[in-house]
mmCIF file of C-alpha atoms and ligand atoms in Angstrom:
data_model
loop_
_atom_site.group_PDB
_atom_site.id
_atom_site.type_symbol
_atom_site.label_atom_id
_atom_site.label_comp_id
_atom_site.label_asym_id
_atom_site.label_seq_id
_atom_site.Cartn_x
_atom_site.Cartn_y
_atom_site.Cartn_z
ATOM 1 C CA UNK A 1203 -10.495 5.955 -20.314
ATOM 2 C CA UNK A 1204 -11.119 2.344 -20.971
ATOM 3 C CA UNK A 1205 -8.685 0.134 -18.689
ATOM 4 C CA UNK A 1206 -5.603 -1.243 -20.415
ATOM 5 C CA UNK A 1207 -5.953 -4.331 -22.062
ATOM 6 C CA UNK A 1208 -4.353 -7.340 -20.436
ATOM 7 C CA UNK A 1209 -2.048 -9.890 -21.833
ATOM 8 C CA UNK A 1210 -3.084 -13.400 -22.488
ATOM 9 C CA UNK A 1211 -0.833 -14.899 -19.905
ATOM 10 C CA UNK A 1212 -2.582 -12.961 -16.998
ATOM 11 C CA UNK A 1213 -5.241 -14.797 -15.192
ATOM 12 C CA UNK A 1214 -9.006 -13.844 -15.777
ATOM 13 C CA UNK A 1215 -10.569 -11.147 -13.901
ATOM 14 C CA UNK A 1216 -12.536 -11.975 -10.902
ATOM 15 C CA UNK A 1217 -16.351 -12.165 -11.330
ATOM 16 C CA UNK A 1218 -17.457 -8.619 -11.430
ATOM 17 C CA UNK A 1219 -21.177 -9.509 -10.656
ATOM 18 C CA UNK A 1220 -20.444 -9.570 -6.943
ATOM 19 C CA UNK A 1221 -19.934 -6.734 -4.426
ATOM 20 C CA UNK A 1222 -16.546 -5.911 -4.076
ATOM 21 C CA UNK A 1223 -14.553 -5.620 -0.669
ATOM 22 C CA UNK A 1224 -11.111 -4.538 0.096
ATOM 23 C CA UNK A 1225 -9.252 -4.655 3.406
ATOM 24 C CA UNK A 1226 -5.649 -5.060 4.384
ATOM 25 C CA UNK A 1227 -3.164 -5.311 7.228
ATOM 26 C CA UNK A 1228 0.331 -3.672 7.908
ATOM 27 C CA UNK A 1229 2.788 -6.200 7.986
ATOM 28 C CA UNK A 1230 3.893 -6.185 11.861
ATOM 29 C CA UNK A 1231 4.920 -9.864 12.152
ATOM 30 C CA UNK A 1232 2.630 -12.986 12.394
ATOM 31 C CA UNK A 1233 -1.132 -12.629 12.997
ATOM 32 C CA UNK A 1234 -3.015 -13.496 16.184
ATOM 33 C CA UNK A 1235 -6.425 -14.498 17.357
ATOM 34 C CA UNK A 1236 -7.542 -10.618 17.523
ATOM 35 C CA UNK A 1237 -6.821 -10.572 13.784
ATOM 36 C CA UNK A 1238 -8.981 -13.680 13.485
ATOM 37 C CA UNK A 1239 -12.137 -12.594 15.306
ATOM 38 C CA UNK A 1240 -11.664 -8.979 14.413
ATOM 39 C CA UNK A 1241 -11.737 -9.421 10.644
ATOM 40 C CA UNK A 1242 -10.062 -12.454 8.988
ATOM 41 C CA UNK A 1243 -12.820 -14.604 9.995
ATOM 42 C CA UNK A 1244 -15.239 -12.324 8.220
ATOM 43 C CA UNK A 1245 -13.210 -12.170 4.991
ATOM 44 C CA UNK A 1246 -12.970 -16.085 4.950
ATOM 45 C CA UNK A 1247 -16.973 -15.897 5.003
ATOM 46 C CA UNK A 1248 -17.038 -13.235 2.386
ATOM 47 C CA UNK A 1249 -14.759 -14.642 -0.127
ATOM 48 C CA UNK A 1250 -17.449 -16.863 -1.929
ATOM 49 C CA UNK A 1251 -20.062 -14.109 -2.118
ATOM 50 C CA UNK A 1252 -17.856 -11.056 -2.673
ATOM 51 C CA UNK A 1253 -15.114 -10.147 -5.180
ATOM 52 C CA UNK A 1254 -12.156 -9.774 -2.497
ATOM 53 C CA UNK A 1255 -8.971 -7.843 -2.337
ATOM 54 C CA UNK A 1256 -6.546 -8.125 0.588
ATOM 55 C CA UNK A 1257 -3.878 -5.532 0.692
ATOM 56 C CA UNK A 1258 -0.507 -6.179 2.386
ATOM 57 C CA UNK A 1259 0.327 -2.475 3.559
ATOM 58 C CA UNK A 1260 3.972 -2.681 3.239
ATOM 59 C CA UNK A 1261 4.516 0.789 2.345
ATOM 60 C CA UNK A 1262 2.633 1.689 5.638
ATOM 61 C CA UNK A 1263 5.120 -0.266 7.572
ATOM 62 C CA UNK A 1264 7.869 2.073 6.530
ATOM 63 C CA UNK A 1265 6.237 5.003 8.203
ATOM 64 C CA UNK A 1266 7.599 3.895 11.461
ATOM 65 C CA UNK A 1267 10.137 0.991 10.533
ATOM 66 C CA UNK A 1268 12.043 2.480 7.430
ATOM 67 C CA UNK A 1269 15.341 1.286 8.973
ATOM 68 C CA UNK A 1270 14.130 -2.268 9.125
ATOM 69 C CA UNK A 1271 13.519 -2.850 5.412
ATOM 70 C CA UNK A 1272 14.466 -6.607 5.596
ATOM 71 C CA UNK A 1273 12.130 -7.157 8.565
ATOM 72 C CA UNK A 1274 9.297 -5.440 6.613
ATOM 73 C CA UNK A 1275 9.888 -7.879 3.734
ATOM 74 C CA UNK A 1276 9.891 -10.975 6.017
ATOM 75 C CA UNK A 1277 6.790 -9.913 7.596
ATOM 76 C CA UNK A 1278 4.979 -9.115 4.292
ATOM 77 C CA UNK A 1279 5.743 -12.760 3.310
ATOM 78 C CA UNK A 1280 4.678 -14.116 6.712
ATOM 79 C CA UNK A 1281 1.593 -12.408 6.800
ATOM 80 C CA UNK A 1282 0.444 -14.107 3.573
ATOM 81 C CA UNK A 1283 1.382 -17.353 5.141
ATOM 82 C CA UNK A 1284 -0.981 -16.604 7.868
ATOM 83 C CA UNK A 1285 -3.946 -15.577 5.493
ATOM 84 C CA UNK A 1286 -3.337 -18.903 3.732
ATOM 85 C CA UNK A 1287 -3.430 -20.672 6.995
ATOM 86 C CA UNK A 1288 -6.652 -19.172 8.140
ATOM 87 C CA UNK A 1289 -8.480 -20.107 4.886
ATOM 88 C CA UNK A 1290 -7.945 -17.169 2.544
ATOM 89 C CA UNK A 1291 -8.065 -18.897 -0.936
ATOM 90 C CA UNK A 1292 -5.842 -17.197 -3.410
ATOM 91 C CA UNK A 1293 -7.916 -18.684 -6.317
ATOM 92 C CA UNK A 1294 -10.872 -16.775 -4.848
ATOM 93 C CA UNK A 1295 -9.358 -13.657 -3.399
ATOM 94 C CA UNK A 1296 -6.485 -11.377 -4.730
ATOM 95 C CA UNK A 1297 -3.736 -11.079 -2.014
ATOM 96 C CA UNK A 1298 -1.492 -8.212 -3.070
ATOM 97 C CA UNK A 1299 1.426 -5.913 -2.058
ATOM 98 C CA UNK A 1300 0.511 -2.055 -1.696
ATOM 99 C CA UNK A 1301 4.025 -1.291 -3.198
ATOM 100 C CA UNK A 1302 3.155 -2.981 -6.398
ATOM 101 C CA UNK A 1303 -0.020 -1.240 -7.144
ATOM 102 C CA UNK A 1304 1.235 2.221 -8.415
ATOM 103 C CA UNK A 1305 -2.269 3.801 -8.899
ATOM 104 C CA UNK A 1306 -2.533 3.698 -5.051
ATOM 105 C CA UNK A 1307 0.462 6.106 -4.743
ATOM 106 C CA UNK A 1308 -0.966 8.220 -7.408
ATOM 107 C CA UNK A 1309 -4.360 8.541 -5.740
ATOM 108 C CA UNK A 1310 -2.824 9.226 -2.474
ATOM 109 C CA UNK A 1311 -1.321 12.414 -3.811
ATOM 110 C CA UNK A 1312 -4.581 13.696 -5.269
ATOM 111 C CA UNK A 1313 -6.683 12.692 -2.241
ATOM 112 C CA UNK A 1314 -4.135 14.653 -0.069
ATOM 113 C CA UNK A 1315 -5.598 17.833 -1.806
ATOM 114 C CA UNK A 1316 -9.241 16.946 -0.724
ATOM 115 C CA UNK A 1317 -8.572 16.704 2.930
ATOM 116 C CA UNK A 1318 -7.741 19.665 5.190
ATOM 117 C CA UNK A 1319 -4.229 19.071 7.020
ATOM 118 C CA UNK A 1320 -6.054 19.623 10.213
ATOM 119 C CA UNK A 1321 -8.612 16.992 9.676
ATOM 120 C CA UNK A 1322 -5.966 14.367 9.006
ATOM 121 C CA UNK A 1323 -4.214 15.344 12.267
ATOM 122 C CA UNK A 1324 -7.432 15.065 14.251
ATOM 123 C CA UNK A 1325 -8.008 11.414 12.997
ATOM 124 C CA UNK A 1326 -8.225 9.608 16.495
ATOM 125 C CA UNK A 1327 -6.518 6.378 15.253
ATOM 126 C CA UNK A 1328 -3.537 8.440 14.242
ATOM 127 C CA UNK A 1329 -3.564 10.357 17.486
ATOM 128 C CA UNK A 1330 -3.703 7.051 19.466
ATOM 129 C CA UNK A 1331 -0.740 5.701 17.411
ATOM 130 C CA UNK A 1332 1.327 8.733 18.236
ATOM 131 C CA UNK A 1333 0.854 8.165 21.778
ATOM 132 C CA UNK A 1334 1.011 4.427 22.021
ATOM 133 C CA UNK A 1335 4.025 4.190 19.899
ATOM 134 C CA UNK A 1336 5.762 7.135 21.697
ATOM 135 C CA UNK A 1337 6.246 8.936 18.375
ATOM 136 C CA UNK A 1338 6.288 12.376 19.991
ATOM 137 C CA UNK A 1339 7.141 15.122 17.681
ATOM 138 C CA UNK A 1340 9.817 13.083 15.777
ATOM 139 C CA UNK A 1341 7.320 11.173 13.346
ATOM 140 C CA UNK A 1342 8.031 11.240 9.549
ATOM 141 C CA UNK A 1343 5.918 13.331 7.305
ATOM 142 C CA UNK A 1344 4.853 10.070 5.758
ATOM 143 C CA UNK A 1345 3.232 8.945 9.061
ATOM 144 C CA UNK A 1346 0.255 11.070 8.969
ATOM 145 C CA UNK A 1347 0.078 10.743 5.207
ATOM 146 C CA UNK A 1348 -0.402 7.019 5.691
ATOM 147 C CA UNK A 1349 -4.116 7.754 6.798
ATOM 148 C CA UNK A 1350 -4.585 9.517 3.442
ATOM 149 C CA UNK A 1351 -2.853 6.585 1.731
ATOM 150 C CA UNK A 1352 -5.477 4.191 3.346
ATOM 151 C CA UNK A 1353 -8.324 6.234 1.937
ATOM 152 C CA UNK A 1354 -6.562 5.365 -1.528
ATOM 153 C CA UNK A 1355 -5.967 1.877 -0.678
ATOM 154 C CA UNK A 1356 -9.792 1.622 -0.255
ATOM 155 C CA UNK A 1357 -11.108 3.725 -3.032
ATOM 156 C CA UNK A 1358 -8.765 2.434 -5.661
ATOM 157 C CA UNK A 1359 -10.987 -0.702 -5.388
ATOM 158 C CA UNK A 1360 -14.405 1.152 -5.236
ATOM 159 C CA UNK A 1361 -15.642 -1.399 -2.698
ATOM 160 C CA UNK A 1362 -18.933 -1.323 -0.904
ATOM 161 C CA UNK A 1363 -17.685 -2.669 2.513
ATOM 162 C CA UNK A 1364 -14.527 -2.767 4.279
ATOM 163 C CA UNK A 1365 -13.974 -5.539 6.881
ATOM 164 C CA UNK A 1366 -11.948 -4.041 9.596
ATOM 165 C CA UNK A 1367 -11.404 -4.208 13.352
ATOM 166 C CA UNK A 1368 -12.904 -1.299 15.458
ATOM 167 C CA UNK A 1369 -9.674 0.750 15.588
ATOM 168 C CA UNK A 1370 -9.828 1.322 11.855
ATOM 169 C CA UNK A 1371 -13.342 2.937 11.914
ATOM 170 C CA UNK A 1372 -11.995 6.353 11.958
ATOM 171 C CA UNK A 1373 -9.919 5.671 8.721
ATOM 172 C CA UNK A 1374 -12.995 4.635 7.132
ATOM 173 C CA UNK A 1375 -14.691 7.765 8.042
ATOM 174 C CA UNK A 1376 -12.133 9.766 6.435
ATOM 175 C CA UNK A 1377 -12.144 7.396 3.434
ATOM 176 C CA UNK A 1378 -16.060 8.306 3.204
ATOM 177 C CA UNK A 1379 -15.288 11.929 3.399
ATOM 178 C CA UNK A 1380 -12.793 11.751 0.389
ATOM 179 C CA UNK A 1381 -15.294 9.783 -1.582
ATOM 180 C CA UNK A 1382 -18.027 12.342 -1.099
ATOM 181 C CA UNK A 1383 -15.826 15.218 -1.818
ATOM 182 C CA UNK A 1384 -14.439 13.874 -4.845
ATOM 183 C CA UNK A 1385 -17.927 12.910 -6.138
ATOM 184 C CA UNK A 1386 -19.018 16.337 -5.341
ATOM 185 C CA UNK A 1387 -16.256 18.414 -6.940
ATOM 186 C CA UNK A 1388 -15.312 16.325 -9.781
ATOM 187 C CA UNK A 1389 -18.480 14.441 -10.775
ATOM 188 C CA UNK A 1390 -21.144 17.128 -9.783
ATOM 189 C CA UNK A 1391 -22.934 15.080 -7.080
ATOM 190 C CA UNK A 1392 -24.808 17.425 -5.050
ATOM 191 C CA UNK A 1393 -23.726 17.996 -1.253
ATOM 192 C CA UNK A 1394 -27.091 17.039 -0.257
ATOM 193 C CA UNK A 1395 -27.134 13.595 -1.902
ATOM 194 C CA UNK A 1396 -27.562 10.520 0.314
ATOM 195 C CA UNK A 1397 -24.480 8.368 0.591
ATOM 196 C CA UNK A 1398 -26.270 5.412 -1.000
ATOM 197 C CA UNK A 1399 -27.029 7.439 -4.273
ATOM 198 C CA UNK A 1400 -23.627 8.817 -4.919
ATOM 199 C CA UNK A 1401 -22.923 6.247 -7.676
ATOM 200 C CA UNK A 1402 -26.218 6.624 -9.334
ATOM 201 C CA UNK A 1403 -25.871 10.329 -9.477
ATOM 202 C CA UNK A 1404 -22.659 9.900 -11.410
ATOM 203 C CA UNK A 1405 -20.169 9.642 -8.567
ATOM 204 C CA UNK A 1406 -16.830 7.837 -9.283
ATOM 205 C CA UNK A 1407 -16.963 6.211 -5.837
ATOM 206 C CA UNK A 1408 -19.632 4.388 -3.751
ATOM 207 C CA UNK A 1409 -19.396 5.555 -0.132
ATOM 208 C CA UNK A 1410 -17.932 2.279 1.503
ATOM 209 C CA UNK A 1411 -19.046 1.214 4.875
ATOM 210 C CA UNK A 1412 -16.836 -0.340 7.676
ATOM 211 C CA UNK A 1413 -17.962 -3.987 8.275
ATOM 212 C CA UNK A 1414 -16.649 -4.508 12.004
ATOM 213 C CA UNK A 1415 -16.173 -8.149 13.150
ATOM 214 C CA UNK A 1416 -18.143 -9.688 15.806
ATOM 215 C CA UNK A 1417 -15.530 -9.073 18.256
ATOM 216 C CA UNK A 1418 -13.982 -5.664 17.565
ATOM 217 C CA UNK A 1419 -11.486 -5.717 20.239
ATOM 218 C CA UNK A 1420 -10.298 -9.167 21.705
ATOM 219 C CA UNK A 1421 -8.465 -8.762 25.004
ATOM 220 C CA UNK A 1422 -5.030 -10.092 25.412
ATOM 221 C CA UNK A 1423 -4.117 -12.794 27.874
ATOM 222 C CA UNK A 1424 -3.060 -10.138 30.494
ATOM 223 C CA UNK A 1425 -6.810 -9.385 30.714
ATOM 224 C CA UNK A 1426 -6.037 -5.702 30.470
ATOM 225 C CA UNK A 1427 -4.932 -4.597 27.015
ATOM 226 C CA UNK A 1428 -6.423 -5.388 23.454
ATOM 227 C CA UNK A 1429 -4.345 -8.331 21.935
ATOM 228 C CA UNK A 1430 -1.306 -6.928 20.361
ATOM 229 C CA UNK A 1431 1.931 -8.502 19.465
ATOM 230 C CA UNK A 1432 3.906 -5.571 20.848
ATOM 231 C CA UNK A 1433 2.419 -5.911 24.173
ATOM 232 C CA UNK A 1434 3.552 -9.458 24.408
ATOM 233 C CA UNK A 1435 -0.289 -10.799 25.300
ATOM 234 C CA UNK A 1436 -1.033 -12.303 21.909
ATOM 235 C CA UNK A 1437 -1.872 -15.888 20.823
ATOM 236 C CA UNK A 1438 -0.514 -16.464 17.541
ATOM 237 C CA UNK A 1439 -2.276 -18.373 14.682
ATOM 238 C CA UNK A 1440 1.033 -20.286 14.333
ATOM 239 C CA UNK A 1441 1.398 -21.154 18.003
ATOM 240 C CA UNK A 1442 1.712 -24.832 18.642
ATOM 241 C CA UNK A 1443 -0.920 -26.558 20.927
ATOM 242 C CA UNK A 1444 1.213 -26.559 24.152
ATOM 243 C CA UNK A 1445 1.785 -23.081 23.777
ATOM 244 C CA UNK A 1446 -1.644 -22.188 23.303
ATOM 245 C CA UNK A 1447 -2.604 -24.163 26.382
ATOM 246 C CA UNK A 1448 0.065 -22.297 28.382
ATOM 247 C CA UNK A 1449 -1.025 -19.051 27.360
ATOM 248 C CA UNK A 1450 -4.525 -19.515 27.790
ATOM 249 C CA UNK A 1451 -3.617 -20.714 31.390
ATOM 250 C CA UNK A 1452 -2.236 -17.151 31.931
ATOM 251 C CA UNK A 1453 -5.495 -15.278 31.118
ATOM 252 C CA UNK A 1454 -5.794 -13.032 34.070
ATOM 253 C CA UNK A 1455 -9.189 -12.710 35.843
ATOM 254 C CA UNK A 1456 -8.406 -11.901 39.455
ATOM 255 C CA UNK A 1457 -11.007 -14.510 40.869
ATOM 256 C CA UNK A 1458 -10.010 -16.484 44.080
ATOM 257 C CA UNK A 1459 -12.382 -19.305 44.951
ATOM 258 C CA UNK A 1460 -14.716 -21.478 43.103
ATOM 259 C CA UNK A 1461 -17.694 -20.595 45.194
ATOM 260 C CA UNK A 1462 -17.241 -16.802 44.623
ATOM 261 C CA UNK A 1463 -19.739 -15.492 41.934
ATOM 262 C CA UNK A 1464 -17.544 -14.788 39.061
ATOM 263 C CA UNK A 1465 -17.795 -11.951 36.502
ATOM 264 C CA UNK A 1466 -18.671 -13.151 33.201
ATOM 265 C CA UNK A 1467 -17.594 -9.900 31.762
ATOM 266 C CA UNK A 1468 -13.838 -10.732 32.314
ATOM 267 C CA UNK A 1469 -11.542 -11.650 29.551
ATOM 268 C CA UNK A 1470 -11.771 -15.164 30.078
ATOM 269 C CA UNK A 1471 -15.282 -15.196 29.215
ATOM 270 C CA UNK A 1472 -14.722 -13.077 26.099
ATOM 271 C CA UNK A 1473 -12.793 -16.003 24.942
ATOM 272 C CA UNK A 1474 -15.559 -18.315 25.942
ATOM 273 C CA UNK A 1475 -17.999 -16.365 23.971
ATOM 274 C CA UNK A 1476 -15.762 -15.923 21.031
ATOM 275 C CA UNK A 1477 -14.336 -19.331 20.673
ATOM 276 C CA UNK A 1478 -16.388 -22.151 22.322
ATOM 277 C CA UNK A 1479 -18.925 -22.889 19.347
ATOM 278 C CA UNK A 1480 -21.966 -24.677 21.272
ATOM 279 C CA UNK A 1481 -24.304 -21.862 22.539
ATOM 280 C CA UNK A 1482 -25.830 -24.301 24.926
ATOM 281 C CA UNK A 1483 -22.551 -24.907 26.657
ATOM 282 C CA UNK A 1484 -21.510 -21.254 26.616
ATOM 283 C CA UNK A 1485 -24.751 -20.332 28.469
ATOM 284 C CA UNK A 1486 -24.233 -23.369 30.963
ATOM 285 C CA UNK A 1487 -20.708 -21.988 31.743
ATOM 286 C CA UNK A 1488 -21.730 -18.469 32.212
ATOM 287 C CA UNK A 1489 -24.550 -19.519 34.519
ATOM 288 C CA UNK A 1490 -22.337 -21.594 36.638
ATOM 289 C CA UNK A 1491 -19.534 -19.282 36.908
ATOM 290 C CA UNK A 1492 -21.786 -16.273 37.784
ATOM 291 C CA UNK A 1493 -23.438 -18.127 40.547
ATOM 292 C CA UNK A 1494 -19.974 -19.458 41.963
ATOM 293 C CA UNK A 1495 -21.353 -23.072 41.299
ATOM 294 C CA UNK A 1496 -18.056 -24.714 41.912
ATOM 295 C CA UNK A 1497 -16.733 -23.805 38.362
ATOM 296 C CA UNK A 1498 -13.063 -22.846 38.495
ATOM 297 C CA UNK A 1499 -11.103 -20.798 36.020
ATOM 298 C CA UNK A 1500 -8.930 -23.740 35.389
ATOM 299 C CA UNK A 1501 -11.786 -25.760 33.981
ATOM 300 C CA UNK A 1502 -13.085 -22.976 31.962
ATOM 301 C CA UNK A 1503 -9.493 -22.277 30.611
ATOM 302 C CA UNK A 1504 -9.211 -26.075 29.610
ATOM 303 C CA UNK A 1505 -12.427 -25.783 27.595
ATOM 304 C CA UNK A 1506 -11.274 -22.500 25.943
ATOM 305 C CA UNK A 1507 -7.753 -23.904 25.113
ATOM 306 C CA UNK A 1508 -9.347 -27.028 23.514
ATOM 307 C CA UNK A 1509 -11.705 -24.813 21.582
ATOM 308 C CA UNK A 1510 -8.811 -22.798 20.307
ATOM 309 C CA UNK A 1511 -6.586 -25.810 19.401
ATOM 310 C CA UNK A 1512 -9.786 -27.246 17.470
ATOM 311 C CA UNK A 1513 -9.862 -23.952 15.674
ATOM 312 C CA UNK A 1514 -6.053 -23.803 14.896
ATOM 313 C CA UNK A 1515 -5.496 -27.270 13.898
ATOM 314 C CA UNK A 1516 -6.807 -27.044 10.416
ATOM 315 C CA UNK A 1517 -4.902 -23.671 10.206
ATOM 316 C CA UNK A 1518 -1.558 -25.260 11.278
ATOM 317 C CA UNK A 1519 -2.259 -27.972 8.599
ATOM 318 C CA UNK A 1520 -3.040 -25.420 5.798
ATOM 319 C CA UNK A 1521 0.160 -23.489 6.670
ATOM 320 C CA UNK A 1522 2.607 -26.523 6.299
ATOM 321 C CA UNK A 1523 3.077 -26.704 2.599
ATOM 322 C CA UNK A 1524 4.106 -22.878 2.702
ATOM 323 C CA UNK A 1525 6.459 -23.237 5.623
ATOM 324 C CA UNK A 1526 9.875 -22.132 4.218
ATOM 325 C CA UNK A 1527 8.342 -21.841 0.791
ATOM 326 C CA UNK A 1528 8.773 -18.156 -0.078
ATOM 327 C CA UNK A 1529 8.568 -18.815 -3.839
ATOM 328 C CA UNK A 1530 4.982 -20.135 -3.479
ATOM 329 C CA UNK A 1531 4.049 -17.026 -1.645
ATOM 330 C CA UNK A 1532 5.699 -14.731 -4.142
ATOM 331 C CA UNK A 1533 3.658 -16.417 -6.896
ATOM 332 C CA UNK A 1534 0.470 -15.689 -5.184
ATOM 333 C CA UNK A 1535 1.267 -12.277 -4.511
ATOM 334 C CA UNK A 1536 2.232 -11.716 -8.212
ATOM 335 C CA UNK A 1537 -0.890 -13.219 -9.302
ATOM 336 C CA UNK A 1538 -2.840 -11.041 -6.690
ATOM 337 C CA UNK A 1539 -0.930 -7.876 -7.772
ATOM 338 C CA UNK A 1540 -1.992 -8.421 -11.644
ATOM 339 C CA UNK A 1541 -5.548 -8.743 -10.435
ATOM 340 C CA UNK A 1542 -5.442 -5.871 -8.003
ATOM 341 C CA UNK A 1543 -3.804 -3.606 -10.800
ATOM 342 C CA UNK A 1544 -6.560 -4.341 -13.097
ATOM 343 C CA UNK A 1545 -8.965 -2.751 -10.958
ATOM 344 C CA UNK A 1546 -6.861 0.033 -9.443
ATOM 345 C CA UNK A 1547 -5.785 0.905 -12.960
ATOM 346 C CA UNK A 1548 -9.532 1.144 -14.055
ATOM 347 C CA UNK A 1549 -10.185 3.400 -11.073
ATOM 348 C CA UNK A 1550 -7.256 5.476 -11.704
ATOM 349 C CA UNK A 1551 -8.410 6.155 -15.539
ATOM 350 C CA UNK A 1552 -12.043 6.984 -13.985
ATOM 351 C CA UNK A 1553 -10.318 9.518 -11.395
ATOM 352 C CA UNK A 1554 -8.237 11.004 -14.176
ATOM 353 C CA UNK A 1555 -11.227 11.497 -16.461
ATOM 354 C CA UNK A 1556 -13.225 13.171 -13.809
ATOM 355 C CA UNK A 1557 -10.434 15.353 -12.707
ATOM 356 C CA UNK A 1558 -9.519 16.419 -16.108
ATOM 357 C CA UNK A 1559 -6.146 14.783 -15.763
ATOM 358 C CA UNK A 1560 -6.565 12.372 -18.497
ATOM 359 C CA UNK A 1561 -4.490 13.026 -21.502
ATOM 360 C CA UNK A 1562 -3.447 9.787 -23.062
ATOM 361 C CA UNK A 1563 -4.284 6.199 -21.884
ATOM 362 C CA UNK A 1564 -1.400 4.036 -20.307
ATOM 363 C CA UNK A 1565 -0.590 0.380 -19.992
ATOM 364 C CA UNK A 1566 0.890 -1.226 -16.929
ATOM 365 C CA UNK A 1567 2.615 -4.681 -17.015
ATOM 366 C CA UNK A 1568 4.095 -6.765 -14.300
ATOM 367 C CA UNK A 1569 7.144 -8.919 -14.878
HETATM 368 N N1 LIG B 2768 -4.046 0.525 8.725
HETATM 369 C C1 LIG B 2768 -4.569 -0.926 8.744
HETATM 370 C C2 LIG B 2768 -3.856 -1.561 10.060
HETATM 371 O O1 LIG B 2768 -2.778 -1.164 10.616
HETATM 372 C C3 LIG B 2768 -3.845 -1.572 7.462
HETATM 373 C C4 LIG B 2768 -4.558 -1.103 6.205
HETATM 374 C C5 LIG B 2768 -3.960 -0.387 5.334
HETATM 375 C C6 LIG B 2768 -5.919 -1.254 5.869
HETATM 376 N N2 LIG B 2768 -4.658 -0.069 4.395
HETATM 377 C C7 LIG B 2768 -5.880 -0.767 4.577
HETATM 378 C C8 LIG B 2768 -6.995 -1.670 6.255
HETATM 379 C C9 LIG B 2768 -7.025 -0.618 3.970
HETATM 380 C C10 LIG B 2768 -8.179 -1.661 5.581
HETATM 381 C C11 LIG B 2768 -8.073 -0.966 4.386
HETATM 382 O O2 LIG B 2768 -4.277 -2.834 10.369
#
């Protein structure tokens, strides 16, 4: 059950003494500020203290867009560009493609046997997606299967934490159920064991927790819905300064006069809280706005736009060398896939051992 030896040309393993985290995104196009505050910012903070794996869920994209394979490929590359722009450092973190880590698909099949069908169908995130995306009764078999697949994405890395936005928490709950069940039926861990004790008691998997970002749900510029590319209310990481200014100008508050006490729970103030860095200035803006002390939406918006452009400028800078350079991105992905497979193959070997599925060792090479 030892992991396969790797060839000399492959990069060294990531340091293994650090706690491990895994998270990912479905490639749907360019990333926006909701991704930044909900999860990516946290990832950037964690990359020096944790061993990090960031997955591009390109197979999951096929659950609803199988007829748009070329777009999925383009979006998968684009998302890496945004990661790099936001400060994910490929030397520290492994950025990799779900489709190039076969252990994930194999674990998905096995984990599908550990979850009751009705449990999967009750997953609230799946149910919401069926509603929001109008999938009705016509969705593919693979659509609900992706939720099982996500448990495999995560557990293949045996991480302790998973930095995600709030909407992913139900997937994490299901992942924890799979991990507990696996440890119970294949590793002899007691049903009454505390989550924290599972590994100590011989379980293959730690029971991972969701690490939700400071702003789990950033509102879009419409002031009504969560920021989302498909709802047309997003400010993108790659938006130029003028576009950012224009979009911030559109944030809807419904306030009419400068002397009318303003509601600091509106979307505009969510941006103030999330993006203006000086806490004293944030407190002052809130106080004056709430009292109707001659502070207009326009002024607040200007300060928000300035703060956003300050945040985004270094990102634009970091993005530039990768603009139009797909080869550089593919090199980063190849390296990330090698590192990801090393861990995922090790997990798969442990799983096969525990589930009495190990007959002979195997070796995986990437071209
Ligand atoms: N479902 C997630 C999303 O749509 C993407 C994802 C796939 C993911 N696999 C994951 C997130 C594993 C965290 C961990 O954003």
